[in-house]
Coordinates of C-alpha atoms in Angstrom, one line a residue:
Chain A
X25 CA 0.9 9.2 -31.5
X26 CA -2.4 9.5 -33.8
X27 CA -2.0 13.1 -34.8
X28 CA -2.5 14.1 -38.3
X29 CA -1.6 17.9 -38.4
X30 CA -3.4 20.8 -41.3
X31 CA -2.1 24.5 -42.1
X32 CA -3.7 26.6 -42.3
X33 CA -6.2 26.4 -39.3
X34 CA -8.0 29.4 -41.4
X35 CA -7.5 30.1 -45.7
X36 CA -9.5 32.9 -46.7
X37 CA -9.3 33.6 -50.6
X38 CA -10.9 35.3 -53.7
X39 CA -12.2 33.6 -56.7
X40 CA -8.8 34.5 -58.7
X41 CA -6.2 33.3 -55.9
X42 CA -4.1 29.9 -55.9
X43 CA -3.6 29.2 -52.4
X44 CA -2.4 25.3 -50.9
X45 CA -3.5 23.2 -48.0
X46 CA -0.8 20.9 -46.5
X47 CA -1.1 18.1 -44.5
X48 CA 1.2 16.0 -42.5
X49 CA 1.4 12.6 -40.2
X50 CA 4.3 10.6 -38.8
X51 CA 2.5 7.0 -38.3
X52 CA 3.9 5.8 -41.0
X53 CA 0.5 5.4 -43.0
X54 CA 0.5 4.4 -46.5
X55 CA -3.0 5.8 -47.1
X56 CA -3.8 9.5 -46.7
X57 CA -7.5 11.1 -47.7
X58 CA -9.1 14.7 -48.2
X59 CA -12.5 15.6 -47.1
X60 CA -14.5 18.2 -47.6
X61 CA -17.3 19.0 -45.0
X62 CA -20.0 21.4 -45.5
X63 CA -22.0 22.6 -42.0
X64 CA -23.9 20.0 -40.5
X65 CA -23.2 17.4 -42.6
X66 CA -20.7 14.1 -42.5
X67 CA -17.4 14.5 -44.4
X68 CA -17.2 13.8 -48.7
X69 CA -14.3 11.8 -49.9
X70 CA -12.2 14.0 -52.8
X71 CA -9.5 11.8 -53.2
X72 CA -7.4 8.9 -51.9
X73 CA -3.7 8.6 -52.1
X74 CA -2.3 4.9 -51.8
X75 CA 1.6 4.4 -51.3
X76 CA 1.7 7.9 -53.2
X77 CA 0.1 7.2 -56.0
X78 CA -3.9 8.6 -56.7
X79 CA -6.0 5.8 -56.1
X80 CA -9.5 7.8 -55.9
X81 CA -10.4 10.9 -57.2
X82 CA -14.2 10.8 -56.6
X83 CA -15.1 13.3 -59.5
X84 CA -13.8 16.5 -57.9
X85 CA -13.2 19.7 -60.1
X86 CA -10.2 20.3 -62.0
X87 CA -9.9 23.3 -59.8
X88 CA -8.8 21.1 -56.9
X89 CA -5.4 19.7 -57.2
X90 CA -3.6 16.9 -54.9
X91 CA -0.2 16.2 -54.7
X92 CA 1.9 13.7 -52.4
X93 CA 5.2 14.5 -52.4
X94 CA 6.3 11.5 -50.0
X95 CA 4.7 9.2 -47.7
X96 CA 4.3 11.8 -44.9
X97 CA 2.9 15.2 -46.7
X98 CA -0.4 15.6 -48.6
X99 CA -1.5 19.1 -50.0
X100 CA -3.9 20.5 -51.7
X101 CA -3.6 23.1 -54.5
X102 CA -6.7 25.4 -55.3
X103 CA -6.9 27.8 -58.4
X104 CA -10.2 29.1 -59.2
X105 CA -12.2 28.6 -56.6
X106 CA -16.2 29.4 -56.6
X107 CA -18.1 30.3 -53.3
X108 CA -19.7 27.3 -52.6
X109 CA -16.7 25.6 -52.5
X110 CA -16.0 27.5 -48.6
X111 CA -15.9 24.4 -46.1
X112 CA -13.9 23.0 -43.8
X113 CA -11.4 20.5 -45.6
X114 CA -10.3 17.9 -43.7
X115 CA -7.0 15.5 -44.2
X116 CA -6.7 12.0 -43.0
X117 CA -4.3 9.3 -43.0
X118 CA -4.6 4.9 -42.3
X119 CA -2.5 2.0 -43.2
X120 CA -3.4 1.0 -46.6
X121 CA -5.7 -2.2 -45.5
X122 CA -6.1 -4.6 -42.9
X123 CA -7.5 -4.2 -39.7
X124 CA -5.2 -1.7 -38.2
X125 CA -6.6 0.4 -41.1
X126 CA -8.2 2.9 -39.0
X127 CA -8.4 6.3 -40.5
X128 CA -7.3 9.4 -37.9
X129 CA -8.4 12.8 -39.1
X130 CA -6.6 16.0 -38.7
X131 CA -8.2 19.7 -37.4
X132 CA -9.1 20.5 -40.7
X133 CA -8.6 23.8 -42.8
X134 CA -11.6 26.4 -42.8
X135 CA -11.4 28.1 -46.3
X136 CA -13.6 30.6 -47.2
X137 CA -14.0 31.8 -51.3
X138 CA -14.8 35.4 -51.5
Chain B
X19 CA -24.3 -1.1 -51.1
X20 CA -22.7 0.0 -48.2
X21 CA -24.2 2.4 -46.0
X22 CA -24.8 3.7 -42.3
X23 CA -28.5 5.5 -40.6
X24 CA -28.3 7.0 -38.4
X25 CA -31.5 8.7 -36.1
X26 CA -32.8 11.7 -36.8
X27 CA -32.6 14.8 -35.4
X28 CA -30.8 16.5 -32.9
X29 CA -30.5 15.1 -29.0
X30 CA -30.8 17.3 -26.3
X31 CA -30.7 15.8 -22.5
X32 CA -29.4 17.3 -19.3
X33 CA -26.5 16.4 -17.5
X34 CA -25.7 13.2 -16.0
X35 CA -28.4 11.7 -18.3
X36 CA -28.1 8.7 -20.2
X37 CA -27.4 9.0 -24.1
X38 CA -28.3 7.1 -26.7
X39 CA -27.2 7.2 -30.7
X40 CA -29.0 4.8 -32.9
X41 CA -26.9 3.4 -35.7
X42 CA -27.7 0.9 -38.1
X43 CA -25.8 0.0 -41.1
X44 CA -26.2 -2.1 -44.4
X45 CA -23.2 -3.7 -45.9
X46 CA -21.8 -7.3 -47.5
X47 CA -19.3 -9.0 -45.6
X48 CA -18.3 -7.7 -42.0
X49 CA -17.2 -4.1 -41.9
X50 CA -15.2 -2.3 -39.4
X51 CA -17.5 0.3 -37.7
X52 CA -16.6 3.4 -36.1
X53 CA -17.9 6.1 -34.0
X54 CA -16.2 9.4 -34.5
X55 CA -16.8 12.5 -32.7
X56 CA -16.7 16.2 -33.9
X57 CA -16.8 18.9 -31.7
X58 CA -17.4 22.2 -32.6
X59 CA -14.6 23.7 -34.6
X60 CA -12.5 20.9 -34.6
X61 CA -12.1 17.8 -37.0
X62 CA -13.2 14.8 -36.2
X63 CA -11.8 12.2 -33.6
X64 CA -12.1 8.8 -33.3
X65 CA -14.2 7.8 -30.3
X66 CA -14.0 3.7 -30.8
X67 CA -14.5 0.9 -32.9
X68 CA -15.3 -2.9 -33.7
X69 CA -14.2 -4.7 -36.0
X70 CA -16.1 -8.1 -35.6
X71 CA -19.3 -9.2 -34.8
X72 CA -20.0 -9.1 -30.7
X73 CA -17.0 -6.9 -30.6
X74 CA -17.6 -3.9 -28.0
X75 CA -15.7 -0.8 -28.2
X76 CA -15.6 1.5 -25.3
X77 CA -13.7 4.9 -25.0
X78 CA -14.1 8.1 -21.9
X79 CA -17.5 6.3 -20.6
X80 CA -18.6 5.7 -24.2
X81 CA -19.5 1.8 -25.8
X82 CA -20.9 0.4 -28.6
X83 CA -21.6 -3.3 -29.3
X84 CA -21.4 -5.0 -33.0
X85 CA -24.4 -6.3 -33.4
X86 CA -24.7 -8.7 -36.8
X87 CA -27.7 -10.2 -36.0
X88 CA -29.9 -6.7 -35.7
X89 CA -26.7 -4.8 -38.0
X90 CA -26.6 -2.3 -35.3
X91 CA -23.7 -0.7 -33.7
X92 CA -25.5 1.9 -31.1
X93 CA -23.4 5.1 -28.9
X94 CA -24.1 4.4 -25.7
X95 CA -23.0 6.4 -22.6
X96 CA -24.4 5.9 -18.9
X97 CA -24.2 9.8 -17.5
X98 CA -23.1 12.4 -19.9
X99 CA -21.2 15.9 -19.5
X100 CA -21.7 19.3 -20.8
X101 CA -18.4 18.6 -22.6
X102 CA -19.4 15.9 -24.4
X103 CA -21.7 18.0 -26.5
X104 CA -20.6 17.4 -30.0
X105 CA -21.5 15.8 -33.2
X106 CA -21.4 12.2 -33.1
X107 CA -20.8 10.2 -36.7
X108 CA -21.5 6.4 -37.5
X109 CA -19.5 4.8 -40.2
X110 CA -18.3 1.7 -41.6
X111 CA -15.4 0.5 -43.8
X112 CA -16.0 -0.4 -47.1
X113 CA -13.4 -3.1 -47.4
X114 CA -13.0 -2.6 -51.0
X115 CA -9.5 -2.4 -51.0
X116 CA -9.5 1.3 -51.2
X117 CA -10.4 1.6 -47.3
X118 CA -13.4 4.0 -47.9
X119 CA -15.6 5.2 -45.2
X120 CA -19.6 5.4 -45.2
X121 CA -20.5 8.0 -43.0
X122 CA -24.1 8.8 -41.0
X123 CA -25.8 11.8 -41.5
X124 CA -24.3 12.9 -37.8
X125 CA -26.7 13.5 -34.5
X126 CA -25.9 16.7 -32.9
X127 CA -25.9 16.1 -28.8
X128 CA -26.4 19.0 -26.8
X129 CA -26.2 18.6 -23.1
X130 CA -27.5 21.1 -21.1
X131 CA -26.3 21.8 -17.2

């Protein structure tokens, strides 16, 4: 099984709401990821979490939160949102290195800011 | 550093055609490469990999072949479907101990009956 799962499928928000994405995967990985993917371009790395601890957070605004509450669940808190910030977010989760370090993606969430 | 091209431009071909994704990639050491797939309004799945040199992944009709010598890791399939119309992603793995990936700009297949 190589299924990462996302909720919501659709998040549609105004610039004042705190909403949460939430991700989940039962392989066991050590390593779990979010994404954000604007249209027609490849996914951008946000942040890394490593045996539950942040290992990367690649600059992202404040307004963005992570949290990994165990080795299985990865959300995303968002306060404050701006327009351009609507994407799809995507979550995704490998073992931590090595060569079965493969990274499986889930469905994604489709947020829109109003 | 690390990093993947792919070819410009979107690829339109009819059905039954053969495909072909150019990917090259710069990178120290010998990354794990990847070819994903996205189709539309889904995430992205994996379609294969390689993770040494002269390795050939092959997934549903696709292949790609590791190529060190010309840093190449084309998509490959021999007659394609309407359903396999979908973005199509390069990458590599940085092995920096952080397991980041370098992603293509994407190529947009369209397959037309």
């Amino acid at each position: 099984d190589t299924e990462v799962t996302q909720t919501p499928k659709h998040l549609v928000m105004g610039m004042t709401n705190k909403k949460s994405l939430k991700c989940e995967q039962h392989m066991g990985h050590r390593a779990m990821y979010w994404y954000k993917q604007k249209a027609k371009k490849p996914p951008e790395l946000m942040f890394v979490y490593s045996y539950e601890k942040l290992s990367i957070n690649e600059s992202v605004p404040s307004r963005f939160s992570p949290e990994c509450p165990n080795s299985s669940l990865l959300n995303l808190h968002l306060h404050a949102l701006q327009p351009e910030d609507s994407a799809l977010y995507l979550c995704a989760s490998s073992q931590v290195q090595g060569n079965t370090d493969t990274q499986y993606f889930g469905p994604g969430t489709r947020l829109t800011v109003l | 550093g690390n990093s993947v091209t792919q070819m410009e431009g979107p690829v339109t071909l009819s059905e039954e055609a053969f495909l072909t994704i150019n990917c090259t990639y710069t990178a120290t050491g010998y990354p794990s490469l990847f070819w994903y797939v996205q189709y539309p309004g889904e995430g992205l799945q994996l379609l294969l990999k390689a993770t040494k040199a002269d390795d050939k992944g092959s997934n549903k009709g696709f292949e790609a072949t590791y190529r060190k010598e010309t840093t190449s890791f084309h998509l490959e399939k021999g007659s394609v479907q309407v359903s396999d119309s979908a973005v199509y992603f390069c990458a590599l793995r940085k092995r920096d101990g952080n397991n980041r990936l370098a992603f293509g700009k994407g190529n947009q297949v369209v397959v037309i009956p």
